[in-house]
Amino acid sequence: RAKKSASSNFEYYAADMEQHTYERLAMMRKLRTDFTARKLELWFQPQISLKDESVIGMEALLRWPEGNGNYISPAVFIPLAEYTGLIVDIGYWVLEEACRRLVELNKKGYEGLRMAVNISVPQFRDPDFVPLVKHIISQHGVEPAQLELEITESVAMDEPKIVVDSLTTLKNFGIRIAIDDFGTGFSSMSYLQSLPLDRLKVDRAFLKDVGHVKSSAFIADTIVTLAKRLGLETIAEGVENPEQVHYIRDLGCDEAQGFLYAKPMPFDQLLDYIANYQPLNIT
Ligand code: C2E
Ligand code: MG
Ligand code: MG
Ligand code: MG
């Protein structure tokens, strides 16, 4: 068999890249079109107190319908939207929609629930970000403390000055701030301490093998201890079974979010979930 020359290898590789780039471009264009046509959906995943198993709030999570009943994962399209900058406009829509839903919940008598919204790096770079967030909240008449912004460690590390300044202003306005996927990034402890944080979200990676002999769950332990020392609340993500609830409750973790309680769902289903909610009574 003839050995492929370096150049034909390269051509093959280049063609492959081109295909890849073409698909990405097509996807970016479709995302923009669908967003403009208001086809994106905001779903919600409940967050549960570990003290009394009550529903204390929810996280808003984007969904992009393909039209055939399937959804494109945010893990796929959020990076694209960040790359093109479209996440800035999508992000304002997410905040609007989150506030609108909070008002609906308040009107139905479910007052004091909290709504967590994910925020990406490019959103902080938009000079209108802080004033617009305040404006959206005020316009809907939402209590700022009902809203929580989730940022990852990478967001925090990307533009430390802008991020610290923006978050401090928003925090003074009354908005809550959480660090998402905590423990998967590489933020420095001293920098973390300079952020006006309310809580840490323990990444689901650290709960995966709770109960196994060789477990990385001790990291969750360390994170909860750190959070307490810093005076922060804690929530564990990716809680899928009662063993994990036992574990994080014993650590003194405040809240849980995960498939054990509920998967992310459209708003109408969330209303049903809250109305018919029964604690699992995990002992
Ligand atoms: P995230 O903020 O860490 O959100 C939690 C992810 O974990 C969600 O994935 C959720 O569906 C999933 N999850 C929750 N409980 C469980 C569980 O028990 N087991 C497992 N295996 N997974 C669980 P999702 O909805 O696919 O979102 C992925 C990521 O996309 C989010 O991670 C967030 O970083 C990003 N994202 C979603 N919506 C938005 C948004 O509106 N704006 C921005 N900037 N990013 C968003
Ligand atoms: Mg999140
Ligand atoms: Mg997370
Ligand atoms: Mg994440």
mmCIF file of C-alpha atoms and ligand atoms in Angstrom:
data_model
loop_
_atom_site.group_PDB
_atom_site.id
_atom_site.type_symbol
_atom_site.label_atom_id
_atom_site.label_comp_id
_atom_site.label_asym_id
_atom_site.label_seq_id
_atom_site.Cartn_x
_atom_site.Cartn_y
_atom_site.Cartn_z
ATOM 1 C CA ARG A 1 0.000 0.000 0.000
ATOM 2 C CA ALA A 2 1.377 3.350 -0.982
ATOM 3 C CA LYS A 3 2.290 5.615 1.856
ATOM 4 C CA LYS A 4 0.209 8.772 1.855
ATOM 5 C CA SER A 5 2.341 11.801 1.148
ATOM 6 C CA ALA A 6 2.443 14.561 3.705
ATOM 7 C CA SER A 7 0.690 16.881 1.280
ATOM 8 C CA SER A 8 -2.229 14.547 0.590
ATOM 9 C CA ASN A 9 -2.579 14.069 4.313
ATOM 10 C CA PHE A 10 -2.720 17.796 4.634
ATOM 11 C CA GLU A 11 -5.341 18.093 1.915
ATOM 12 C CA TYR A 12 -7.438 15.502 3.640
ATOM 13 C CA TYR A 13 -7.063 17.359 6.918
ATOM 14 C CA ALA A 14 -7.836 20.727 5.298
ATOM 15 C CA ALA A 15 -10.978 19.359 3.633
ATOM 16 C CA ASP A 16 -12.067 17.967 6.978
ATOM 17 C CA MET A 17 -11.456 21.319 8.665
ATOM 18 C CA GLU A 18 -13.367 23.102 5.951
ATOM 19 C CA GLN A 19 -16.320 20.782 6.436
ATOM 20 C CA HIS A 20 -16.119 21.416 10.156
ATOM 21 C CA THR A 21 -15.924 25.187 9.719
ATOM 22 C CA TYR A 22 -18.777 25.113 7.237
ATOM 23 C CA GLU A 23 -20.976 23.253 9.705
ATOM 24 C CA ARG A 24 -20.079 25.676 12.467
ATOM 25 C CA LEU A 25 -20.888 28.642 10.241
ATOM 26 C CA ALA A 26 -24.206 27.128 9.229
ATOM 27 C CA MET A 27 -25.031 26.462 12.854
ATOM 28 C CA MET A 28 -24.125 30.019 13.886
ATOM 29 C CA ARG A 29 -26.352 31.411 11.155
ATOM 30 C CA LYS A 30 -29.240 29.150 12.125
ATOM 31 C CA LEU A 31 -28.837 30.094 15.790
ATOM 32 C CA ARG A 32 -29.061 33.779 14.912
ATOM 33 C CA THR A 33 -32.124 33.200 12.727
ATOM 34 C CA ASP A 34 -33.882 31.084 15.319
ATOM 35 C CA PHE A 35 -33.066 33.504 18.137
ATOM 36 C CA THR A 36 -34.422 36.422 16.095
ATOM 37 C CA ALA A 37 -37.537 34.359 15.328
ATOM 38 C CA ARG A 38 -37.910 33.852 19.117
ATOM 39 C CA LYS A 39 -37.523 30.104 18.849
ATOM 40 C CA LEU A 40 -35.173 29.676 21.814
ATOM 41 C CA GLU A 41 -36.805 28.442 25.012
ATOM 42 C CA LEU A 42 -35.971 29.017 28.643
ATOM 43 C CA TRP A 43 -36.410 25.947 30.837
ATOM 44 C CA PHE A 44 -36.134 25.668 34.589
ATOM 45 C CA GLN A 45 -34.638 23.193 37.041
ATOM 46 C CA PRO A 46 -35.814 23.345 40.669
ATOM 47 C CA GLN A 47 -33.399 23.872 43.560
ATOM 48 C CA ILE A 48 -34.215 22.164 46.846
ATOM 49 C CA SER A 49 -33.337 23.098 50.426
ATOM 50 C CA LEU A 50 -31.620 20.271 52.280
ATOM 51 C CA LYS A 51 -32.993 21.518 55.607
ATOM 52 C CA ASP A 52 -36.681 20.908 54.908
ATOM 53 C CA GLU A 53 -36.688 19.709 51.277
ATOM 54 C CA SER A 54 -38.701 22.734 50.173
ATOM 55 C CA VAL A 55 -38.336 24.235 46.692
ATOM 56 C CA ILE A 56 -36.329 27.445 47.159
ATOM 57 C CA GLY A 57 -35.859 28.428 43.548
ATOM 58 C CA MET A 58 -34.718 27.351 40.113
ATOM 59 C CA GLU A 59 -31.971 27.687 37.530
ATOM 60 C CA ALA A 60 -32.908 29.014 34.092
ATOM 61 C CA LEU A 61 -31.399 26.898 31.281
ATOM 62 C CA LEU A 62 -31.563 27.661 27.558
ATOM 63 C CA ARG A 63 -32.987 25.163 25.084
ATOM 64 C CA TRP A 64 -32.668 25.312 21.291
ATOM 65 C CA PRO A 65 -35.374 23.228 19.585
ATOM 66 C CA GLU A 66 -34.383 21.534 16.336
ATOM 67 C CA GLY A 67 -38.015 21.408 15.310
ATOM 68 C CA ASN A 68 -38.313 17.611 15.375
ATOM 69 C CA GLY A 69 -38.858 17.363 19.111
ATOM 70 C CA ASN A 70 -35.113 17.247 19.773
ATOM 71 C CA TYR A 71 -33.036 19.962 21.361
ATOM 72 C CA ILE A 72 -29.490 21.050 20.635
ATOM 73 C CA SER A 73 -27.490 21.013 23.847
ATOM 74 C CA PRO A 74 -26.422 24.355 25.324
ATOM 75 C CA ALA A 75 -23.019 22.732 25.785
ATOM 76 C CA VAL A 76 -22.833 22.830 21.949
ATOM 77 C CA PHE A 77 -24.427 26.153 21.089
ATOM 78 C CA ILE A 78 -23.456 28.384 24.040
ATOM 79 C CA PRO A 79 -19.759 28.279 23.029
ATOM 80 C CA LEU A 80 -20.806 29.246 19.466
ATOM 81 C CA ALA A 81 -22.954 32.091 20.769
ATOM 82 C CA GLU A 82 -20.053 33.240 22.936
ATOM 83 C CA TYR A 83 -17.669 33.077 19.986
ATOM 84 C CA THR A 84 -19.905 35.202 17.736
ATOM 85 C CA GLY A 85 -20.949 37.554 20.525
ATOM 86 C CA LEU A 86 -24.604 36.627 20.009
ATOM 87 C CA ILE A 87 -24.651 35.524 23.659
ATOM 88 C CA VAL A 88 -24.885 39.202 24.636
ATOM 89 C CA ASP A 89 -28.317 39.632 23.042
ATOM 90 C CA ILE A 90 -29.413 36.123 23.960
ATOM 91 C CA GLY A 91 -28.345 36.889 27.523
ATOM 92 C CA TYR A 92 -30.572 39.983 27.731
ATOM 93 C CA TRP A 93 -33.481 37.928 26.430
ATOM 94 C CA VAL A 94 -32.763 35.259 29.055
ATOM 95 C CA LEU A 95 -32.802 37.902 31.801
ATOM 96 C CA GLU A 96 -36.062 39.393 30.492
ATOM 97 C CA GLU A 97 -37.698 35.988 30.292
ATOM 98 C CA ALA A 98 -36.406 35.003 33.748
ATOM 99 C CA CYS A 99 -37.833 38.194 35.273
ATOM 100 C CA ARG A 100 -41.139 37.747 33.445
ATOM 101 C CA ARG A 101 -41.440 34.211 34.863
ATOM 102 C CA LEU A 102 -40.521 35.391 38.362
ATOM 103 C CA VAL A 103 -43.368 37.913 38.195
ATOM 104 C CA GLU A 104 -45.752 35.123 37.112
ATOM 105 C CA LEU A 105 -44.605 32.989 40.026
ATOM 106 C CA ASN A 106 -45.002 35.880 42.458
ATOM 107 C CA LYS A 107 -48.525 36.560 41.154
ATOM 108 C CA LYS A 108 -49.443 32.904 41.690
ATOM 109 C CA GLY A 109 -48.413 33.297 45.317
ATOM 110 C CA TYR A 110 -45.029 31.618 45.056
ATOM 111 C CA GLU A 111 -43.201 34.610 46.437
ATOM 112 C CA GLY A 112 -39.598 34.661 47.436
ATOM 113 C CA LEU A 113 -38.454 31.968 45.009
ATOM 114 C CA ARG A 114 -35.046 32.600 43.531
ATOM 115 C CA MET A 115 -34.078 32.487 39.866
ATOM 116 C CA ALA A 116 -30.495 31.679 38.916
ATOM 117 C CA VAL A 117 -29.307 32.836 35.481
ATOM 118 C CA ASN A 118 -26.015 31.854 33.794
ATOM 119 C CA ILE A 119 -23.792 34.684 32.575
ATOM 120 C CA SER A 120 -20.891 34.334 30.069
ATOM 121 C CA VAL A 121 -17.691 36.357 29.668
ATOM 122 C CA PRO A 122 -18.740 38.446 26.610
ATOM 123 C CA GLN A 123 -21.757 39.740 28.526
ATOM 124 C CA PHE A 124 -19.456 41.463 31.026
ATOM 125 C CA ARG A 125 -17.517 43.078 28.187
ATOM 126 C CA ASP A 126 -20.669 44.837 26.977
ATOM 127 C CA PRO A 127 -20.499 48.365 28.437
ATOM 128 C CA ASP A 128 -24.311 48.381 28.820
ATOM 129 C CA PHE A 129 -24.348 45.180 30.848
ATOM 130 C CA VAL A 130 -24.646 46.577 34.380
ATOM 131 C CA PRO A 131 -27.148 49.375 33.623
ATOM 132 C CA LEU A 132 -29.253 47.076 31.397
ATOM 133 C CA VAL A 133 -29.441 44.324 34.009
ATOM 134 C CA LYS A 134 -30.613 46.877 36.578
ATOM 135 C CA HIS A 135 -33.068 48.317 34.054
ATOM 136 C CA ILE A 136 -34.585 44.913 33.193
ATOM 137 C CA ILE A 137 -35.072 44.061 36.870
ATOM 138 C CA SER A 138 -36.587 47.433 37.744
ATOM 139 C CA GLN A 139 -38.864 47.408 34.719
ATOM 140 C CA HIS A 140 -40.367 44.067 35.728
ATOM 141 C CA GLY A 141 -40.659 45.132 39.354
ATOM 142 C CA VAL A 142 -38.676 42.107 40.482
ATOM 143 C CA GLU A 143 -36.947 42.158 43.857
ATOM 144 C CA PRO A 144 -33.205 42.133 42.955
ATOM 145 C CA ALA A 145 -32.548 39.526 45.680
ATOM 146 C CA GLN A 146 -34.791 37.098 43.763
ATOM 147 C CA LEU A 147 -32.229 37.033 40.988
ATOM 148 C CA GLU A 148 -28.918 35.217 41.173
ATOM 149 C CA LEU A 149 -26.216 35.492 38.521
ATOM 150 C CA GLU A 150 -24.109 32.362 38.010
ATOM 151 C CA ILE A 151 -20.592 32.821 36.706
ATOM 152 C CA THR A 152 -17.931 30.170 36.251
ATOM 153 C CA GLU A 153 -14.403 30.508 37.551
ATOM 154 C CA SER A 154 -13.218 31.098 33.961
ATOM 155 C CA VAL A 155 -15.567 34.085 33.683
ATOM 156 C CA ALA A 156 -14.198 35.416 36.911
ATOM 157 C CA MET A 157 -10.591 35.000 35.746
ATOM 158 C CA ASP A 158 -11.071 36.337 32.223
ATOM 159 C CA GLU A 159 -11.300 40.055 32.914
ATOM 160 C CA PRO A 160 -10.778 40.337 36.655
ATOM 161 C CA LYS A 161 -11.202 44.117 36.866
ATOM 162 C CA ILE A 162 -14.397 44.419 34.785
ATOM 163 C CA VAL A 163 -15.886 41.384 36.476
ATOM 164 C CA VAL A 164 -15.132 42.534 40.038
ATOM 165 C CA ASP A 165 -16.424 46.057 39.328
ATOM 166 C CA SER A 166 -19.584 44.880 37.556
ATOM 167 C CA LEU A 167 -20.405 42.267 40.158
ATOM 168 C CA THR A 168 -19.809 44.702 43.018
ATOM 169 C CA THR A 169 -22.233 47.226 41.500
ATOM 170 C CA LEU A 170 -24.855 44.540 40.862
ATOM 171 C CA LYS A 171 -24.383 43.107 44.344
ATOM 172 C CA ASN A 172 -24.869 46.570 45.869
ATOM 173 C CA PHE A 173 -28.081 46.793 43.841
ATOM 174 C CA GLY A 174 -29.226 43.655 45.670
ATOM 175 C CA ILE A 175 -28.593 40.909 43.105
ATOM 176 C CA ARG A 176 -27.081 37.629 44.347
ATOM 177 C CA ILE A 177 -23.912 36.162 42.865
ATOM 178 C CA ALA A 178 -22.910 32.495 42.644
ATOM 179 C CA ILE A 179 -19.829 30.693 41.327
ATOM 180 C CA ASP A 180 -20.912 27.832 39.042
ATOM 181 C CA ASP A 181 -19.110 24.503 38.479
ATOM 182 C CA PHE A 182 -16.868 25.304 41.408
ATOM 183 C CA GLY A 183 -13.709 23.232 41.625
ATOM 184 C CA THR A 184 -13.290 22.659 37.880
ATOM 185 C CA GLY A 185 -11.518 25.952 37.174
ATOM 186 C CA PHE A 186 -8.281 27.413 38.399
ATOM 187 C CA SER A 187 -9.222 30.643 40.090
ATOM 188 C CA SER A 188 -6.962 31.821 42.851
ATOM 189 C CA MET A 189 -8.307 31.889 46.372
ATOM 190 C CA SER A 190 -7.290 35.514 46.891
ATOM 191 C CA TYR A 191 -9.144 36.562 43.733
ATOM 192 C CA LEU A 192 -12.234 34.618 44.783
ATOM 193 C CA GLN A 193 -12.168 36.481 48.061
ATOM 194 C CA SER A 194 -12.303 39.791 46.196
ATOM 195 C CA LEU A 195 -15.611 38.811 44.531
ATOM 196 C CA PRO A 196 -18.901 39.729 46.247
ATOM 197 C CA LEU A 197 -20.187 36.140 46.333
ATOM 198 C CA ASP A 198 -23.279 34.662 47.984
ATOM 199 C CA ARG A 199 -22.794 31.017 47.177
ATOM 200 C CA LEU A 200 -20.720 28.294 45.601
ATOM 201 C CA LYS A 201 -22.163 25.598 43.364
ATOM 202 C CA VAL A 202 -20.270 22.362 43.844
ATOM 203 C CA ASP A 203 -19.681 20.847 40.394
ATOM 204 C CA ARG A 204 -21.428 17.559 39.743
ATOM 205 C CA ALA A 205 -18.095 15.891 38.941
ATOM 206 C CA PHE A 206 -17.378 15.675 42.664
ATOM 207 C CA LEU A 207 -20.612 13.836 43.483
ATOM 208 C CA LYS A 208 -20.331 11.246 40.723
ATOM 209 C CA ASP A 209 -18.753 8.471 42.736
ATOM 210 C CA VAL A 210 -20.169 9.133 46.200
ATOM 211 C CA GLY A 211 -20.396 5.759 47.914
ATOM 212 C CA HIS A 212 -17.593 4.176 45.891
ATOM 213 C CA VAL A 213 -14.517 3.008 47.751
ATOM 214 C CA LYS A 214 -12.110 5.260 45.899
ATOM 215 C CA SER A 215 -14.122 8.421 45.764
ATOM 216 C CA SER A 216 -13.346 11.983 44.763
ATOM 217 C CA ALA A 217 -16.196 13.077 47.037
ATOM 218 C CA PHE A 218 -13.659 14.359 49.572
ATOM 219 C CA ILE A 219 -13.245 17.301 47.175
ATOM 220 C CA ALA A 220 -16.923 18.185 47.698
ATOM 221 C CA ASP A 221 -16.193 18.019 51.425
ATOM 222 C CA THR A 222 -13.258 20.425 50.999
ATOM 223 C CA ILE A 223 -15.310 22.827 48.871
ATOM 224 C CA VAL A 224 -18.181 22.976 51.369
ATOM 225 C CA THR A 225 -15.689 23.591 54.195
ATOM 226 C CA LEU A 226 -14.006 26.340 52.178
ATOM 227 C CA ALA A 227 -17.372 27.937 51.378
ATOM 228 C CA LYS A 228 -18.335 27.949 55.048
ATOM 229 C CA ARG A 229 -15.030 29.558 56.017
ATOM 230 C CA LEU A 230 -15.720 32.249 53.419
ATOM 231 C CA GLY A 231 -19.250 32.685 54.810
ATOM 232 C CA LEU A 232 -20.884 31.449 51.598
ATOM 233 C CA GLU A 233 -23.926 29.269 51.009
ATOM 234 C CA THR A 234 -23.502 26.046 49.048
ATOM 235 C CA ILE A 235 -25.546 24.133 46.518
ATOM 236 C CA ALA A 236 -24.593 20.791 44.984
ATOM 237 C CA GLU A 237 -25.370 20.173 41.310
ATOM 238 C CA GLY A 238 -25.966 16.844 39.638
ATOM 239 C CA VAL A 239 -27.681 15.161 42.595
ATOM 240 C CA GLU A 240 -29.044 11.932 41.122
ATOM 241 C CA ASN A 241 -29.539 9.556 44.060
ATOM 242 C CA PRO A 242 -30.391 9.539 47.795
ATOM 243 C CA GLU A 243 -26.830 8.481 48.747
ATOM 244 C CA GLN A 244 -25.579 11.767 47.362
ATOM 245 C CA VAL A 245 -28.227 13.634 49.383
ATOM 246 C CA HIS A 246 -27.037 11.880 52.559
ATOM 247 C CA TYR A 247 -23.464 12.746 51.762
ATOM 248 C CA ILE A 248 -23.921 16.449 51.008
ATOM 249 C CA ARG A 249 -26.406 16.928 53.848
ATOM 250 C CA ASP A 250 -23.874 15.492 56.290
ATOM 251 C CA LEU A 251 -21.301 17.916 54.939
ATOM 252 C CA GLY A 252 -23.656 20.773 55.776
ATOM 253 C CA CYS A 253 -24.414 21.688 52.169
ATOM 254 C CA ASP A 254 -27.478 23.976 52.035
ATOM 255 C CA GLU A 255 -29.226 23.019 48.816
ATOM 256 C CA ALA A 256 -29.381 20.448 46.026
ATOM 257 C CA GLN A 257 -30.179 20.509 42.319
ATOM 258 C CA GLY A 258 -30.342 17.438 40.112
ATOM 259 C CA PHE A 259 -32.280 14.747 38.303
ATOM 260 C CA LEU A 260 -33.242 13.079 41.623
ATOM 261 C CA TYR A 261 -35.592 16.000 42.230
ATOM 262 C CA ALA A 262 -36.292 17.146 38.691
ATOM 263 C CA LYS A 263 -34.788 17.621 35.257
ATOM 264 C CA PRO A 264 -34.943 21.049 33.604
ATOM 265 C CA MET A 265 -38.487 21.620 32.272
ATOM 266 C CA PRO A 266 -40.605 24.213 30.439
ATOM 267 C CA PHE A 267 -42.304 26.847 32.608
ATOM 268 C CA ASP A 268 -45.794 25.279 32.508
ATOM 269 C CA GLN A 269 -44.376 22.029 33.814
ATOM 270 C CA LEU A 270 -42.477 23.920 36.499
ATOM 271 C CA LEU A 271 -45.768 25.399 37.708
ATOM 272 C CA ASP A 272 -47.246 21.887 37.943
ATOM 273 C CA TYR A 273 -44.123 20.639 39.699
ATOM 274 C CA ILE A 274 -44.302 23.365 42.338
ATOM 275 C CA ALA A 275 -48.067 23.032 42.794
ATOM 276 C CA ASN A 276 -47.908 19.242 43.284
ATOM 277 C CA TYR A 277 -44.530 19.109 44.999
ATOM 278 C CA GLN A 278 -44.052 16.363 47.594
ATOM 279 C CA PRO A 279 -40.756 16.115 49.498
ATOM 280 C CA LEU A 280 -38.963 12.805 48.880
ATOM 281 C CA ASN A 281 -38.494 12.477 52.655
ATOM 282 C CA ILE A 282 -34.958 11.193 52.342
ATOM 283 C CA THR A 283 -33.941 10.062 55.799
HETATM 284 P P1 C2E B 1 -24.610 24.678 34.184
HETATM 285 O O1 C2E B 1 -24.931 26.112 34.425
HETATM 286 O O2 C2E B 1 -23.570 24.055 35.054
HETATM 287 O O3 C2E B 1 -26.005 23.925 34.304
HETATM 288 C C1 C2E B 1 -26.173 22.671 34.884
HETATM 289 C C2 C2E B 1 -26.225 21.584 33.827
HETATM 290 O O4 C2E B 1 -26.287 20.324 34.465
HETATM 291 C C3 C2E B 1 -27.468 21.672 32.958
HETATM 292 O O5 C2E B 1 -27.109 21.235 31.655
HETATM 293 C C4 C2E B 1 -28.401 20.659 33.614
HETATM 294 O O6 C2E B 1 -29.381 20.141 32.739
HETATM 295 C C5 C2E B 1 -27.423 19.604 34.017
HETATM 296 N N1 C2E B 1 -27.890 18.798 35.140
HETATM 297 C C6 C2E B 1 -28.664 19.189 36.169
HETATM 298 N N2 C2E B 1 -28.879 18.184 37.043
HETATM 299 C C7 C2E B 1 -28.211 17.116 36.555
HETATM 300 C C8 C2E B 1 -28.051 15.756 37.020
HETATM 301 O O7 C2E B 1 -28.556 15.345 38.059
HETATM 302 N N3 C2E B 1 -27.272 14.941 36.249
HETATM 303 C C9 C2E B 1 -26.695 15.370 35.091
HETATM 304 N N4 C2E B 1 -25.953 14.490 34.403
HETATM 305 N N5 C2E B 1 -26.829 16.638 34.638
HETATM 306 C C10 C2E B 1 -27.575 17.495 35.360
HETATM 307 P P2 C2E B 1 -27.595 22.013 30.360
HETATM 308 O O8 C2E B 1 -29.002 22.498 30.562
HETATM 309 O O9 C2E B 1 -27.313 21.113 29.196
HETATM 310 O O10 C2E B 1 -26.656 23.283 30.293
HETATM 311 C C11 C2E B 1 -25.281 23.146 30.048
HETATM 312 C C12 C2E B 1 -24.547 24.433 30.278
HETATM 313 O O11 C2E B 1 -24.910 25.425 29.300
HETATM 314 C C13 C2E B 1 -24.868 25.088 31.620
HETATM 315 O O12 C2E B 1 -24.140 24.452 32.656
HETATM 316 C C14 C2E B 1 -24.410 26.499 31.348
HETATM 317 O O13 C2E B 1 -23.009 26.621 31.495
HETATM 318 C C15 C2E B 1 -24.760 26.686 29.872
HETATM 319 N N6 C2E B 1 -26.025 27.450 29.779
HETATM 320 C C16 C2E B 1 -27.306 27.001 29.829
HETATM 321 N N7 C2E B 1 -28.186 28.028 29.727
HETATM 322 C C17 C2E B 1 -27.446 29.171 29.629
HETATM 323 C C18 C2E B 1 -27.765 30.574 29.514
HETATM 324 O O14 C2E B 1 -28.935 31.013 29.529
HETATM 325 N N8 C2E B 1 -26.704 31.442 29.410
HETATM 326 C C19 C2E B 1 -25.403 31.014 29.435
HETATM 327 N N9 C2E B 1 -24.439 31.939 29.341
HETATM 328 N N10 C2E B 1 -25.081 29.721 29.562
HETATM 329 C C20 C2E B 1 -26.074 28.788 29.662
HETATM 330 MG MG MG B 2 -25.336 27.191 35.986
HETATM 331 MG MG MG B 3 -22.983 24.166 36.855
HETATM 332 MG MG MG B 4 -21.424 24.287 33.354
#
